[in-house]
GROMACS .gro file of C-alpha atoms in nm:
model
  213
    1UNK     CA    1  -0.771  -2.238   2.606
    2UNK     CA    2  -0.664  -2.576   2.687
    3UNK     CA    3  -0.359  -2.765   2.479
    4UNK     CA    4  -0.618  -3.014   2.340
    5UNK     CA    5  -0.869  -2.760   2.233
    6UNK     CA    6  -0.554  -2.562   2.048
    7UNK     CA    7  -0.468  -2.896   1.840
    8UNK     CA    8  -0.881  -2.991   1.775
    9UNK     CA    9  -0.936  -2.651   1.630
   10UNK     CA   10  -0.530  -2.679   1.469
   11UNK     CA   11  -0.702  -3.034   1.308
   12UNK     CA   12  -1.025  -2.818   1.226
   13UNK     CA   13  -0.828  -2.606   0.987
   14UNK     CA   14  -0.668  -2.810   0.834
   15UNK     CA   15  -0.902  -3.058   0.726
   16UNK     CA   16  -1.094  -2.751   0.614
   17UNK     CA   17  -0.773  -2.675   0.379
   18UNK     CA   18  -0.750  -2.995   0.263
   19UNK     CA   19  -1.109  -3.011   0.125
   20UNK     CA   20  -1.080  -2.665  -0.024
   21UNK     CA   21  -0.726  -2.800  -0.197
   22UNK     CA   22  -0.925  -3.107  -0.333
   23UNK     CA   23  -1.229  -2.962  -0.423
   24UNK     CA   24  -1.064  -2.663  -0.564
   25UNK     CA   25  -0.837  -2.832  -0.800
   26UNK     CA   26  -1.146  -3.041  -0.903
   27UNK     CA   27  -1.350  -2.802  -1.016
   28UNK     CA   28  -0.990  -2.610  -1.191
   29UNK     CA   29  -0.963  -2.915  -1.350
   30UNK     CA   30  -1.280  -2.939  -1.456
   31UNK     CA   31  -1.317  -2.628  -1.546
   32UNK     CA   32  -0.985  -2.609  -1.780
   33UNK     CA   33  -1.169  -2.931  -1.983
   34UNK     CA   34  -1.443  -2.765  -2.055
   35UNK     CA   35  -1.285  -2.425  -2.190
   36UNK     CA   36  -1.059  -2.692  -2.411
   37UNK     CA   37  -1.350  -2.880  -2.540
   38UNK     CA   38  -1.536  -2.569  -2.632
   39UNK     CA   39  -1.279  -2.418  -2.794
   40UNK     CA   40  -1.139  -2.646  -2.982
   41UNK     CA   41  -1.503  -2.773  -3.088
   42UNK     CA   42  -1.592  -2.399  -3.206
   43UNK     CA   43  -1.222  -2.273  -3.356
   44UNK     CA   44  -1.121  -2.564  -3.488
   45UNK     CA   45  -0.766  -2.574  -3.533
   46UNK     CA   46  -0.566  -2.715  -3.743
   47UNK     CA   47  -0.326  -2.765  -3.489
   48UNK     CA   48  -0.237  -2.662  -3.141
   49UNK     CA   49   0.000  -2.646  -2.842
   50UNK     CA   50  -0.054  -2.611  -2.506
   51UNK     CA   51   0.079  -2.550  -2.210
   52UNK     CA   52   0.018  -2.617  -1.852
   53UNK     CA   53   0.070  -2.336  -1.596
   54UNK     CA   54   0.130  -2.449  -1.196
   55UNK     CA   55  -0.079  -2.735  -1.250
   56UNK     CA   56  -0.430  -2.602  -1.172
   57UNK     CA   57  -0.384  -2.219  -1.241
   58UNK     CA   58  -0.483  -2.250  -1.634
   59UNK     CA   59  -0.320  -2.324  -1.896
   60UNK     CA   60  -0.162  -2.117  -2.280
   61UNK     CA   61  -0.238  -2.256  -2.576
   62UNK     CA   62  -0.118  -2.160  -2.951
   63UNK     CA   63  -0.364  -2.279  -3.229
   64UNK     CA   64  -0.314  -2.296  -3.591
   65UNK     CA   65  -0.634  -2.181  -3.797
   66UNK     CA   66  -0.691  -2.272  -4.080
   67UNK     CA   67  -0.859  -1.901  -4.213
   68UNK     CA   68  -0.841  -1.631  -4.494
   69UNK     CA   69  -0.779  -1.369  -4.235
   70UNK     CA   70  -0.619  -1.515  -3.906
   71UNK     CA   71  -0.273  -1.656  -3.919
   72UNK     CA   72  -0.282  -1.801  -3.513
   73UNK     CA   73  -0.465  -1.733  -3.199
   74UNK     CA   74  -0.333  -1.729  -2.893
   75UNK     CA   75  -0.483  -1.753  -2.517
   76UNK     CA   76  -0.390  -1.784  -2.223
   77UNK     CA   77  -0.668  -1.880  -1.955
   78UNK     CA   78  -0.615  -1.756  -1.542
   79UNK     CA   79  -0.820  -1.891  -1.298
   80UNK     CA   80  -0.886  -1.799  -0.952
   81UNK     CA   81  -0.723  -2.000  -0.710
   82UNK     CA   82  -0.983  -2.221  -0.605
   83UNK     CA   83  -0.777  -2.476  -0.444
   84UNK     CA   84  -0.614  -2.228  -0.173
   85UNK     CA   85  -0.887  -2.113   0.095
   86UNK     CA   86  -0.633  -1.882   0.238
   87UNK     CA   87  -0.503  -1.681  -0.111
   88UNK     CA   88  -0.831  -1.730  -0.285
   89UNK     CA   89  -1.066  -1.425  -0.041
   90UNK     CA   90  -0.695  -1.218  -0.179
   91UNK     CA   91  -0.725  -1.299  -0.557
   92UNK     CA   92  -1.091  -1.242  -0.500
   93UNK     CA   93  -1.066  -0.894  -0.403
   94UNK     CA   94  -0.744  -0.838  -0.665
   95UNK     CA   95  -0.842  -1.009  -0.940
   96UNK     CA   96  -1.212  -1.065  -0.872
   97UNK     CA   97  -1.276  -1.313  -1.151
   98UNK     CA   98  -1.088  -1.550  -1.384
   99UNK     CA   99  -0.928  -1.429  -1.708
  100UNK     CA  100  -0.864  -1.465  -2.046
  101UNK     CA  101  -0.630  -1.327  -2.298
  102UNK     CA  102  -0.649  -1.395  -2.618
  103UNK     CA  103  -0.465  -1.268  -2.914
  104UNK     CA  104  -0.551  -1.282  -3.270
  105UNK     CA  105  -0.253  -1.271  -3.496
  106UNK     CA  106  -0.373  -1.115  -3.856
  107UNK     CA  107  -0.295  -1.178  -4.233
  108UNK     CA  108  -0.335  -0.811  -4.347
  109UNK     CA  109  -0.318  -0.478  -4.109
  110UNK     CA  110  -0.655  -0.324  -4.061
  111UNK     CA  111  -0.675   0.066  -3.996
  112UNK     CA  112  -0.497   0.239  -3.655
  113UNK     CA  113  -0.450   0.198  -3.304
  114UNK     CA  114  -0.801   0.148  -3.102
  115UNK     CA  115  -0.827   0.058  -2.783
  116UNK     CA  116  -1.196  -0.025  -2.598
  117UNK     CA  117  -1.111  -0.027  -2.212
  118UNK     CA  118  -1.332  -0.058  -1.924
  119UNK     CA  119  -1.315   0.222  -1.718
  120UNK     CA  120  -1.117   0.197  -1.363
  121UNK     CA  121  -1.021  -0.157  -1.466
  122UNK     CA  122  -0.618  -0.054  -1.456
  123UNK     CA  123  -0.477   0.105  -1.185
  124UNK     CA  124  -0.327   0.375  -1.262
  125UNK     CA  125  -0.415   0.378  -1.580
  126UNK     CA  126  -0.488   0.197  -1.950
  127UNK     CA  127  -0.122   0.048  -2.022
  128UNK     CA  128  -0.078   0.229  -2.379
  129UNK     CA  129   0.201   0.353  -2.511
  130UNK     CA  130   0.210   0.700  -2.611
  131UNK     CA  131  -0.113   0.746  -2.467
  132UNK     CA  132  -0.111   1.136  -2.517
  133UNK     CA  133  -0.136   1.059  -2.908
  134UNK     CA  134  -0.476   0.930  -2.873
  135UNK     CA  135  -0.819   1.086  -2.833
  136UNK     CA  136  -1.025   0.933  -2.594
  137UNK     CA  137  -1.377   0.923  -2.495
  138UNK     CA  138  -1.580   0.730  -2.260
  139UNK     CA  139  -1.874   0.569  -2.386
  140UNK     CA  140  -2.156   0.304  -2.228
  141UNK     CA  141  -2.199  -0.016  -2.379
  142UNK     CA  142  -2.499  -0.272  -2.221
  143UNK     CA  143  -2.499  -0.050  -1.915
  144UNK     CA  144  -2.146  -0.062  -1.896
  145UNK     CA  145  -1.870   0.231  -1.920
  146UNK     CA  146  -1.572   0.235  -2.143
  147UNK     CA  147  -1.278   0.424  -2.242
  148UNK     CA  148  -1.232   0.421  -2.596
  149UNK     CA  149  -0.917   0.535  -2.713
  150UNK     CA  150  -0.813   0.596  -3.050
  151UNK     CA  151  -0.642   0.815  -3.383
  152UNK     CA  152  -0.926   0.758  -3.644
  153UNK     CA  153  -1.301   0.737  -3.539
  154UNK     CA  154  -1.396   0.505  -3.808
  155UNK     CA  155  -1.126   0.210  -3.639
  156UNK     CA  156  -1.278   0.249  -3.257
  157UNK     CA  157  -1.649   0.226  -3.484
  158UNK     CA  158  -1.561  -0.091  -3.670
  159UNK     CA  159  -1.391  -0.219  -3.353
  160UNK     CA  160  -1.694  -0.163  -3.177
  161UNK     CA  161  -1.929  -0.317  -3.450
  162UNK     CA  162  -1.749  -0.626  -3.411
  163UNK     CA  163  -1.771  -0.692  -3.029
  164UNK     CA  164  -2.150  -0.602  -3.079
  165UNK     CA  165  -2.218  -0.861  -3.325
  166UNK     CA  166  -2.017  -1.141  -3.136
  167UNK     CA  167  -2.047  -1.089  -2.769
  168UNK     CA  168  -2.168  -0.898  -2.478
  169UNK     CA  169  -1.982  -0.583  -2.375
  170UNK     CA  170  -2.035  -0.668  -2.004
  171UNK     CA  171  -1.813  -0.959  -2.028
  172UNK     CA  172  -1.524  -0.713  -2.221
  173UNK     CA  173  -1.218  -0.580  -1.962
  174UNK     CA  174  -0.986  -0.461  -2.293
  175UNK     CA  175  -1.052  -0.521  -2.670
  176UNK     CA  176  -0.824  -0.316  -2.907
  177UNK     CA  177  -0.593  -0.350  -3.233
  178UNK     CA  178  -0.200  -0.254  -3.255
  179UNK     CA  179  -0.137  -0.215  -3.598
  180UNK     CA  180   0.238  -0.275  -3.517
  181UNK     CA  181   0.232  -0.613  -3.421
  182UNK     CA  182  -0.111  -0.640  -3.607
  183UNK     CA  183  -0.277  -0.811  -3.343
  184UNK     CA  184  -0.634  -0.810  -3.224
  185UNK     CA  185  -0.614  -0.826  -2.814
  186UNK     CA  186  -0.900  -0.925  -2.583
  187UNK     CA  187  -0.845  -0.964  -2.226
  188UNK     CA  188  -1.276  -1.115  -2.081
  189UNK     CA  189  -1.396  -1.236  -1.817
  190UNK     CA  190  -1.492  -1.598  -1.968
  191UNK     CA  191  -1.795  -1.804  -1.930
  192UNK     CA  192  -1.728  -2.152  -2.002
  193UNK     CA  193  -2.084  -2.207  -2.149
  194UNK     CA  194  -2.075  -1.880  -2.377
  195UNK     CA  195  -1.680  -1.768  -2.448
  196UNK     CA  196  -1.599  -2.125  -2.701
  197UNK     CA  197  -1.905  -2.003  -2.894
  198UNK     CA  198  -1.884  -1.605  -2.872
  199UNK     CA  199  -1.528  -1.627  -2.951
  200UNK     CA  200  -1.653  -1.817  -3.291
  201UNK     CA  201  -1.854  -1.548  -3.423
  202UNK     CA  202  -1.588  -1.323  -3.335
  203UNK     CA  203  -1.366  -1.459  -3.565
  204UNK     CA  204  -1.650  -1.530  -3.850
  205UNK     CA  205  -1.742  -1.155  -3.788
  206UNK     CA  206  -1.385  -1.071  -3.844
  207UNK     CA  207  -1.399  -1.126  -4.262
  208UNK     CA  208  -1.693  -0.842  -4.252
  209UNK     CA  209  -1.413  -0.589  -4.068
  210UNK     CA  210  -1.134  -0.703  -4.307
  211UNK     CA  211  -1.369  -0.652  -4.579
  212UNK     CA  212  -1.416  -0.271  -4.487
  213UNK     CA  213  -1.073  -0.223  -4.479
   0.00000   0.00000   0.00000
């Protein structure tokens, strides 16, 4: 191979990156507006906070809620590289998909530990602590298989009950309450035309789960 050809296909690449980098961050970009927009449209908070991580990776935000049960939600949204064509085929096999974490900070505690976890989604293994105090089963949900972990049956049921009535269970990596810290945790796979809204009726199906309590 000639000098010439090595610095036409050298030139090749690189405008190849190039496009991926701007077309990438577009679409991040775009993306990241959207996910705002929809959840600030469907939560609305009272106030909020965010904060920008590496630009075009996603983004943490802190709202405020104005509700009878939730004192503050927080999230924190991942996505996939899209702007690097050479890490993106890695994070595509490691993290296959965007994320999003979300944590629900409550007024009053609810029951015990419970933990709904989709199976072979953690390597090793679920990241609980004390993990040998729980019972665990695995159960299938929309054609999907979960470890449920937990120390009373009637807190993995009404856990259960209230991803059922709010959003699909494919969609679900790791819902579960730490009485503790009194948080609800979700880590999903989002959908920016479905996650603002299902995230909604998780909260408004939240009062029916106090309630039982």
């Amino acid at each position: 191979m000639s000098q010439g050809e090595i610095i036409l296909i050298i030139l090749i690449i690189g405008g190849v990156v190039s496009l991926q980098f701007f077309q990438g961050r577009k679409l991040n970009v775009a993306l990241m507006r959207y996910y705002i927009r929809g959840f600030e449209n469907n939560l609305k908070p009272k106030d909020q906070l965010y904060t920008w991580i590496g630009g075009y990776v996603g983004f943490k935000v802190q709202y405020e809620i104005d509700d009878d049960f939730i004192k503050q939600i927080e999230m924190s949204l991942t996505l996939l590289p899209r702007q690097s064509l050479l890490y993106l085929p890695i994070s595509l096999i490691t993290r296959r998909h965007d994320r999003l974490y979300v944590i629900i900070r409550l007024k009053q505690k609810l029951g015990y530990d419970a933990h709904i976890i989709k199976t072979n989604f953690y390597f090793p293994g679920p990241p609980l602590e004390d993990i040998k105090t729980y019972k665990k089963e695995i159960v299938n949900h929309d054609n999907n298989k979960f470890y449920i972990f937990y120390k009373n049956k009637d807190d993995i049921g009404a856990l259960e009950k209230l991803v059922k009535r709010s959003m699909d269970f494919k969609n679900i990596k790791h819902i579960g309450y730490t009485r503790e810290t009194n948080v609800i945790f979700l880590l999903l796979k989002p959908d920016p035309n479905k996650t603002p809204t299902d995230l909604k009726k998780l909260v408004n199906n939240l009062q029916a789960i106090v309630n039982y309590y």
